[in-house]
Amino acid sequence: MSRRKQVYEGKAKVLYEGPEPGTLVQYFKDDATAFNNQKKGTITGKGVINNRISEHIMTLLGDIGVPTHFVRRLNMREQLVKEVEIIPVEVVVRNIAAGSLSTRLGIAEGTILPRSLVEFFYKADELGDPMVTEEHITCFGWATPPEMDDIIAMSLRVNDFLSGLFLGVGIRLVDFKLEFGRLYQNEDMRIILADEISPDNCRLWDIRTNDKLDKDRFRRDLGGVADAYREVARRLGILPEGGPRDMKGPEVMQ
Ligand code: UDP
């Protein structure tokens, strides 16, 4: 099979040209980075698990009417997605104080927020993804005011749905990051959810023990990163077909 043309390589994923125009293949790597690329590592099997978790969540979101880029999973590490024009803004929704919110404002990690908080970060590695307001986003034309209304409404809807989904399997959804894109179809353009939703971009705490089941295990050298991701997949009822020993993806046999 001829190798597809790579259109983009990010920290945790690669995008290839898809089989039809307007589609892309999203490949999930085992690579992990944190602290704006200063910490790098590999979490064996992460790509396989995130592919499955993101498929599961995007499918459920589609079922409740949230438009997403997900089309279908192709294999252990790849999924077919709709090609969108990515809006260069990371949307973070928070329910409990943690991470940069705690360090920035001195709010103790674990403090339950009186209401969900939506924050925006400008996607620019060279600037360290600075926090911005809606004013910056519309001023510099990264998104229009009506697009921001859509983005905020969808983000809060995703938060409500995912909070309930995770609560049902004994996990607290502390915070998460979303990315959106513009989908052009004929004369129409609409905003849809893109990227991935996985323990790489959510904070997930076990409801009883407060154990971290997310990328903070990697960020803070807590160990057991892949096991934690696997535990999330297991609770959601979606462990990979091959089981834990089949996490590396297809390999050529000699
Ligand atoms: N997040 C992400 N990508 C980023 C920055 C943050 O997926 O580039 C996620 C992160 O996993 C967490 C949430 O967004 O679930 C909030 O992250 P925070 O602002 O606390 O930043 P951090 O301290 O994790 O870098």
mmCIF file of C-alpha atoms and ligand atoms in Angstrom:
data_model
loop_
_atom_site.group_PDB
_atom_site.id
_atom_site.type_symbol
_atom_site.label_atom_id
_atom_site.label_comp_id
_atom_site.label_asym_id
_atom_site.label_seq_id
_atom_site.Cartn_x
_atom_site.Cartn_y
_atom_site.Cartn_z
ATOM 1 C CA MET A 1 0.000 0.000 0.000
ATOM 2 C CA SER A 2 1.387 3.416 -0.857
ATOM 3 C CA ARG A 3 1.922 5.619 2.182
ATOM 4 C CA ARG A 4 -0.513 8.491 2.503
ATOM 5 C CA LYS A 5 0.687 12.040 2.354
ATOM 6 C CA GLN A 6 1.318 13.554 5.768
ATOM 7 C CA VAL A 7 -0.324 16.942 6.157
ATOM 8 C CA TYR A 8 0.565 17.728 9.757
ATOM 9 C CA GLU A 9 2.523 16.288 12.659
ATOM 10 C CA GLY A 10 1.672 17.398 16.180
ATOM 11 C CA LYS A 11 2.967 16.299 19.556
ATOM 12 C CA ALA A 12 0.628 13.347 20.019
ATOM 13 C CA LYS A 13 -0.929 12.882 16.579
ATOM 14 C CA VAL A 14 -0.179 12.840 12.863
ATOM 15 C CA LEU A 15 -2.679 13.843 10.195
ATOM 16 C CA TYR A 16 -2.585 12.202 6.778
ATOM 17 C CA GLU A 17 -4.594 12.935 3.665
ATOM 18 C CA GLY A 18 -7.822 10.956 3.790
ATOM 19 C CA PRO A 19 -9.245 8.590 1.161
ATOM 20 C CA GLU A 20 -11.752 11.172 -0.087
ATOM 21 C CA PRO A 21 -11.477 14.946 -0.437
ATOM 22 C CA GLY A 22 -12.504 16.711 2.753
ATOM 23 C CA THR A 23 -11.296 13.865 4.975
ATOM 24 C CA LEU A 24 -8.131 13.243 6.981
ATOM 25 C CA VAL A 25 -6.708 10.247 8.781
ATOM 26 C CA GLN A 26 -5.815 11.038 12.388
ATOM 27 C CA TYR A 27 -3.029 8.770 13.719
ATOM 28 C CA PHE A 28 -2.511 8.563 17.495
ATOM 29 C CA LYS A 29 1.146 8.345 18.587
ATOM 30 C CA ASP A 30 2.523 7.103 21.917
ATOM 31 C CA ASP A 31 4.530 10.318 22.303
ATOM 32 C CA ALA A 32 3.720 12.669 25.140
ATOM 33 C CA THR A 33 4.902 16.192 25.871
ATOM 34 C CA ALA A 34 4.231 18.571 28.728
ATOM 35 C CA PHE A 35 5.193 22.038 29.921
ATOM 36 C CA ASN A 36 5.281 23.497 26.414
ATOM 37 C CA ASN A 37 7.497 20.703 25.050
ATOM 38 C CA GLN A 38 10.114 20.857 27.823
ATOM 39 C CA LYS A 39 9.216 17.351 28.999
ATOM 40 C CA LYS A 40 9.051 14.590 26.414
ATOM 41 C CA GLY A 41 8.374 10.903 26.686
ATOM 42 C CA THR A 42 6.696 7.836 25.295
ATOM 43 C CA ILE A 43 3.776 6.083 26.937
ATOM 44 C CA THR A 44 3.573 2.649 25.347
ATOM 45 C CA GLY A 45 0.046 1.913 24.193
ATOM 46 C CA LYS A 46 -1.276 5.437 24.798
ATOM 47 C CA GLY A 47 -2.126 6.041 21.131
ATOM 48 C CA VAL A 48 -4.215 2.876 20.925
ATOM 49 C CA ILE A 49 -6.172 3.727 24.073
ATOM 50 C CA ASN A 50 -6.705 7.387 23.167
ATOM 51 C CA ASN A 51 -7.936 6.405 19.705
ATOM 52 C CA ARG A 52 -10.603 4.254 21.376
ATOM 53 C CA ILE A 53 -11.528 6.696 24.126
ATOM 54 C CA SER A 54 -11.812 9.608 21.698
ATOM 55 C CA GLU A 55 -13.891 7.484 19.294
ATOM 56 C CA HIS A 56 -16.238 6.533 22.135
ATOM 57 C CA ILE A 57 -16.688 10.075 23.429
ATOM 58 C CA MET A 58 -17.006 11.732 19.998
ATOM 59 C CA THR A 59 -19.588 9.120 18.979
ATOM 60 C CA LEU A 60 -21.674 9.752 22.094
ATOM 61 C CA LEU A 61 -21.416 13.523 21.589
ATOM 62 C CA GLY A 62 -22.585 13.053 17.991
ATOM 63 C CA ASP A 63 -25.518 11.017 19.321
ATOM 64 C CA ILE A 64 -26.680 13.923 21.491
ATOM 65 C CA GLY A 65 -26.345 16.373 18.586
ATOM 66 C CA VAL A 66 -22.929 17.941 19.143
ATOM 67 C CA PRO A 67 -21.306 18.129 15.671
ATOM 68 C CA THR A 68 -17.815 16.579 15.636
ATOM 69 C CA HIS A 69 -15.135 15.836 13.048
ATOM 70 C CA PHE A 70 -15.153 12.100 13.878
ATOM 71 C CA VAL A 71 -16.287 9.819 11.039
ATOM 72 C CA ARG A 72 -15.134 6.330 12.018
ATOM 73 C CA ARG A 73 -12.235 4.431 13.515
ATOM 74 C CA LEU A 74 -10.076 2.757 10.874
ATOM 75 C CA ASN A 75 -7.763 0.589 12.980
ATOM 76 C CA MET A 76 -5.951 0.450 16.322
ATOM 77 C CA ARG A 77 -4.266 3.833 15.924
ATOM 78 C CA GLU A 78 -6.170 5.655 13.194
ATOM 79 C CA GLN A 79 -9.514 7.305 12.722
ATOM 80 C CA LEU A 80 -11.122 8.989 9.743
ATOM 81 C CA VAL A 81 -12.114 12.594 10.432
ATOM 82 C CA LYS A 82 -13.590 15.498 8.505
ATOM 83 C CA GLU A 83 -11.068 18.103 7.410
ATOM 84 C CA VAL A 84 -11.684 21.420 9.130
ATOM 85 C CA GLU A 85 -10.006 24.786 9.356
ATOM 86 C CA ILE A 86 -8.780 24.746 12.944
ATOM 87 C CA ILE A 87 -9.586 27.799 15.049
ATOM 88 C CA PRO A 88 -6.278 28.652 16.785
ATOM 89 C CA VAL A 89 -7.794 28.717 20.262
ATOM 90 C CA GLU A 90 -7.732 26.066 22.987
ATOM 91 C CA VAL A 91 -10.918 26.100 25.027
ATOM 92 C CA VAL A 92 -10.474 24.886 28.603
ATOM 93 C CA VAL A 93 -13.522 24.115 30.728
ATOM 94 C CA ARG A 94 -13.004 23.679 34.468
ATOM 95 C CA ASN A 95 -15.174 22.301 37.249
ATOM 96 C CA ILE A 96 -12.524 21.918 39.952
ATOM 97 C CA ALA A 97 -9.379 24.041 40.409
ATOM 98 C CA ALA A 98 -6.146 22.372 39.211
ATOM 99 C CA GLY A 99 -3.092 22.953 37.034
ATOM 100 C CA SER A 100 -2.513 26.421 35.666
ATOM 101 C CA LEU A 101 -5.640 27.861 37.321
ATOM 102 C CA SER A 102 -4.293 26.895 40.737
ATOM 103 C CA THR A 103 -0.790 28.226 40.070
ATOM 104 C CA ARG A 104 -1.987 31.413 38.342
ATOM 105 C CA LEU A 105 -4.528 32.456 40.956
ATOM 106 C CA GLY A 106 -3.339 30.595 44.052
ATOM 107 C CA ILE A 107 -6.516 28.555 44.356
ATOM 108 C CA ALA A 108 -5.909 25.228 46.105
ATOM 109 C CA GLU A 109 -6.015 22.249 43.777
ATOM 110 C CA GLY A 110 -9.261 20.385 44.378
ATOM 111 C CA THR A 111 -11.400 23.441 45.171
ATOM 112 C CA ILE A 112 -14.833 22.909 43.630
ATOM 113 C CA LEU A 113 -15.683 25.925 41.484
ATOM 114 C CA PRO A 114 -19.050 27.595 42.134
ATOM 115 C CA ARG A 115 -19.730 27.477 38.384
ATOM 116 C CA SER A 116 -18.002 26.002 35.352
ATOM 117 C CA LEU A 117 -15.242 28.229 34.090
ATOM 118 C CA VAL A 118 -14.401 28.618 30.403
ATOM 119 C CA GLU A 119 -10.917 29.869 29.508
ATOM 120 C CA PHE A 120 -9.210 30.485 26.180
ATOM 121 C CA PHE A 121 -5.576 30.022 25.174
ATOM 122 C CA TYR A 122 -4.053 31.184 21.893
ATOM 123 C CA LYS A 123 -2.478 28.212 20.083
ATOM 124 C CA ALA A 124 1.080 29.434 19.543
ATOM 125 C CA ASP A 125 3.922 27.184 20.730
ATOM 126 C CA GLU A 126 6.510 29.953 20.313
ATOM 127 C CA LEU A 127 4.518 32.092 22.797
ATOM 128 C CA GLY A 128 3.749 29.202 25.167
ATOM 129 C CA ASP A 129 -0.011 29.210 24.404
ATOM 130 C CA PRO A 130 -0.871 32.424 26.286
ATOM 131 C CA MET A 131 -4.232 32.865 27.941
ATOM 132 C CA VAL A 132 -6.461 35.274 26.025
ATOM 133 C CA THR A 133 -9.970 36.661 26.364
ATOM 134 C CA GLU A 134 -12.858 36.619 23.929
ATOM 135 C CA GLU A 135 -11.926 40.237 23.180
ATOM 136 C CA HIS A 136 -8.495 39.192 21.879
ATOM 137 C CA ILE A 137 -10.014 36.352 19.858
ATOM 138 C CA THR A 138 -12.532 38.569 18.069
ATOM 139 C CA CYS A 139 -10.177 41.576 17.855
ATOM 140 C CA PHE A 140 -7.527 39.584 15.989
ATOM 141 C CA GLY A 141 -10.107 37.719 13.900
ATOM 142 C CA TRP A 142 -9.277 34.218 15.157
ATOM 143 C CA ALA A 143 -13.044 33.718 15.493
ATOM 144 C CA THR A 144 -16.085 35.951 15.094
ATOM 145 C CA PRO A 145 -18.468 36.847 17.947
ATOM 146 C CA PRO A 146 -21.195 34.462 16.661
ATOM 147 C CA GLU A 147 -18.595 31.695 16.305
ATOM 148 C CA MET A 148 -17.534 32.290 19.906
ATOM 149 C CA ASP A 149 -21.171 32.029 21.018
ATOM 150 C CA ASP A 150 -21.366 28.614 19.311
ATOM 151 C CA ILE A 151 -18.041 27.512 20.774
ATOM 152 C CA ILE A 152 -18.983 28.463 24.331
ATOM 153 C CA ALA A 153 -22.448 26.883 24.097
ATOM 154 C CA MET A 154 -20.979 23.641 22.699
ATOM 155 C CA SER A 155 -18.191 23.575 25.288
ATOM 156 C CA LEU A 156 -20.643 23.872 28.178
ATOM 157 C CA ARG A 157 -22.842 21.190 26.642
ATOM 158 C CA VAL A 158 -19.852 18.879 26.277
ATOM 159 C CA ASN A 159 -18.942 19.627 29.901
ATOM 160 C CA ASP A 160 -22.400 18.735 31.213
ATOM 161 C CA PHE A 161 -22.537 15.554 29.183
ATOM 162 C CA LEU A 162 -19.004 14.378 29.995
ATOM 163 C CA SER A 163 -19.332 15.256 33.691
ATOM 164 C CA GLY A 164 -22.316 12.907 33.872
ATOM 165 C CA LEU A 165 -20.690 10.217 31.725
ATOM 166 C CA PHE A 166 -17.579 10.100 33.911
ATOM 167 C CA LEU A 167 -19.504 10.414 37.171
ATOM 168 C CA GLY A 168 -21.402 7.288 36.131
ATOM 169 C CA VAL A 169 -18.108 5.354 36.101
ATOM 170 C CA GLY A 170 -16.731 6.830 39.325
ATOM 171 C CA ILE A 171 -14.583 9.557 37.799
ATOM 172 C CA ARG A 172 -14.640 13.295 38.456
ATOM 173 C CA LEU A 173 -14.149 15.464 35.371
ATOM 174 C CA VAL A 174 -11.898 18.185 36.785
ATOM 175 C CA ASP A 175 -11.141 20.056 33.556
ATOM 176 C CA PHE A 176 -10.498 19.461 29.868
ATOM 177 C CA LYS A 177 -9.394 21.140 26.664
ATOM 178 C CA LEU A 178 -11.334 21.310 23.400
ATOM 179 C CA GLU A 179 -10.494 22.502 19.913
ATOM 180 C CA PHE A 180 -12.946 23.569 17.251
ATOM 181 C CA GLY A 181 -12.788 23.964 13.487
ATOM 182 C CA ARG A 182 -14.747 25.359 10.580
ATOM 183 C CA LEU A 183 -16.359 22.774 8.328
ATOM 184 C CA TYR A 184 -17.080 24.039 4.823
ATOM 185 C CA GLN A 185 -19.873 22.201 2.990
ATOM 186 C CA ASN A 186 -21.201 23.628 -0.303
ATOM 187 C CA GLU A 187 -22.124 27.226 0.540
ATOM 188 C CA ASP A 188 -22.338 26.489 4.258
ATOM 189 C CA MET A 189 -19.837 26.814 7.073
ATOM 190 C CA ARG A 190 -20.350 25.578 10.595
ATOM 191 C CA ILE A 191 -18.302 25.133 13.715
ATOM 192 C CA ILE A 192 -17.658 21.555 14.795
ATOM 193 C CA LEU A 193 -15.671 19.877 17.549
ATOM 194 C CA ALA A 194 -12.244 18.634 16.367
ATOM 195 C CA ASP A 195 -8.997 17.199 17.806
ATOM 196 C CA GLU A 196 -9.469 14.469 20.457
ATOM 197 C CA ILE A 197 -10.974 13.949 23.886
ATOM 198 C CA SER A 198 -8.843 11.607 25.977
ATOM 199 C CA PRO A 199 -6.891 11.486 29.258
ATOM 200 C CA ASP A 200 -4.212 13.500 27.397
ATOM 201 C CA ASN A 201 -6.424 16.581 27.521
ATOM 202 C CA CYS A 202 -8.731 15.969 30.480
ATOM 203 C CA ARG A 203 -8.079 15.854 34.207
ATOM 204 C CA LEU A 204 -9.859 12.781 35.580
ATOM 205 C CA TRP A 205 -9.829 11.921 39.284
ATOM 206 C CA ASP A 206 -11.137 8.740 40.826
ATOM 207 C CA ILE A 207 -14.163 9.728 42.860
ATOM 208 C CA ARG A 208 -13.231 7.693 45.942
ATOM 209 C CA THR A 209 -9.448 7.876 46.086
ATOM 210 C CA ASN A 210 -8.813 11.090 44.099
ATOM 211 C CA ASP A 211 -6.184 9.106 42.152
ATOM 212 C CA LYS A 212 -5.242 10.871 38.946
ATOM 213 C CA LEU A 213 -6.258 8.926 35.832
ATOM 214 C CA ASP A 214 -4.806 11.340 33.270
ATOM 215 C CA LYS A 215 -1.703 13.015 31.863
ATOM 216 C CA ASP A 216 -0.813 14.564 35.217
ATOM 217 C CA ARG A 217 0.687 11.126 36.014
ATOM 218 C CA PHE A 218 3.194 11.856 33.218
ATOM 219 C CA ARG A 219 3.589 15.571 33.999
ATOM 220 C CA ARG A 220 4.334 14.849 37.675
ATOM 221 C CA ASP A 221 6.275 11.573 37.245
ATOM 222 C CA LEU A 222 3.700 9.595 39.208
ATOM 223 C CA GLY A 223 4.201 6.441 37.102
ATOM 224 C CA GLY A 224 1.511 4.043 35.903
ATOM 225 C CA VAL A 225 0.435 6.382 33.118
ATOM 226 C CA ALA A 226 -0.689 3.740 30.611
ATOM 227 C CA ASP A 227 -2.399 1.769 33.395
ATOM 228 C CA ALA A 228 -4.389 4.853 34.369
ATOM 229 C CA TYR A 229 -5.449 5.489 30.747
ATOM 230 C CA ARG A 230 -6.376 1.800 30.459
ATOM 231 C CA GLU A 231 -8.441 2.071 33.630
ATOM 232 C CA VAL A 232 -10.424 4.951 32.096
ATOM 233 C CA ALA A 233 -11.010 2.860 28.956
ATOM 234 C CA ARG A 234 -11.980 -0.142 31.051
ATOM 235 C CA ARG A 235 -14.505 1.815 33.093
ATOM 236 C CA LEU A 236 -16.003 3.256 29.924
ATOM 237 C CA GLY A 237 -16.289 -0.333 28.657
ATOM 238 C CA ILE A 238 -13.943 0.095 25.708
ATOM 239 C CA LEU A 239 -10.645 -1.740 26.201
ATOM 240 C CA PRO A 240 -8.855 -2.376 22.876
ATOM 241 C CA GLU A 241 -9.792 -5.604 21.083
ATOM 242 C CA GLY A 242 -6.413 -7.253 21.552
ATOM 243 C CA GLY A 243 -6.261 -6.621 25.310
ATOM 244 C CA PRO A 244 -3.357 -5.208 27.272
ATOM 245 C CA ARG A 245 -0.683 -7.286 25.510
ATOM 246 C CA ASP A 246 -1.680 -5.895 22.131
ATOM 247 C CA MET A 247 -0.994 -2.241 22.772
ATOM 248 C CA LYS A 248 1.838 -1.512 20.346
ATOM 249 C CA GLY A 249 -0.199 -1.742 17.174
ATOM 250 C CA PRO A 250 0.562 -3.919 14.161
ATOM 251 C CA GLU A 251 4.160 -5.132 13.841
ATOM 252 C CA VAL A 252 5.848 -6.859 10.932
ATOM 253 C CA MET A 253 6.504 -10.521 11.768
ATOM 254 C CA GLN A 254 9.842 -11.947 10.561
HETATM 255 N N1 UDP B 1 -4.572 21.010 28.248
HETATM 256 C C1 UDP B 1 -4.311 20.413 27.048
HETATM 257 N N2 UDP B 1 -3.367 20.951 26.220
HETATM 258 C C2 UDP B 1 -2.657 22.066 26.552
HETATM 259 C C3 UDP B 1 -2.922 22.672 27.796
HETATM 260 C C4 UDP B 1 -3.887 22.119 28.629
HETATM 261 O O1 UDP B 1 -4.932 19.414 26.688
HETATM 262 O O2 UDP B 1 -1.819 22.515 25.757
HETATM 263 C C5 UDP B 1 -5.601 20.434 29.150
HETATM 264 C C6 UDP B 1 -4.988 19.805 30.385
HETATM 265 O O3 UDP B 1 -4.760 18.414 30.183
HETATM 266 C C7 UDP B 1 -6.057 20.029 31.421
HETATM 267 C C8 UDP B 1 -6.749 21.319 30.970
HETATM 268 O O4 UDP B 1 -6.445 21.473 29.601
HETATM 269 O O5 UDP B 1 -7.012 18.977 31.403
HETATM 270 C C9 UDP B 1 -6.324 22.529 31.742
HETATM 271 O O6 UDP B 1 -4.930 22.624 31.688
HETATM 272 P P1 UDP B 1 -4.137 23.774 32.477
HETATM 273 O O7 UDP B 1 -4.519 25.109 31.922
HETATM 274 O O8 UDP B 1 -4.309 23.573 33.934
HETATM 275 O O9 UDP B 1 -2.646 23.592 32.023
HETATM 276 P P2 UDP B 1 -1.503 22.621 32.529
HETATM 277 O O10 UDP B 1 -1.114 23.122 33.881
HETATM 278 O O11 UDP B 1 -2.063 21.262 32.532
HETATM 279 O O12 UDP B 1 -0.465 22.797 31.475
#
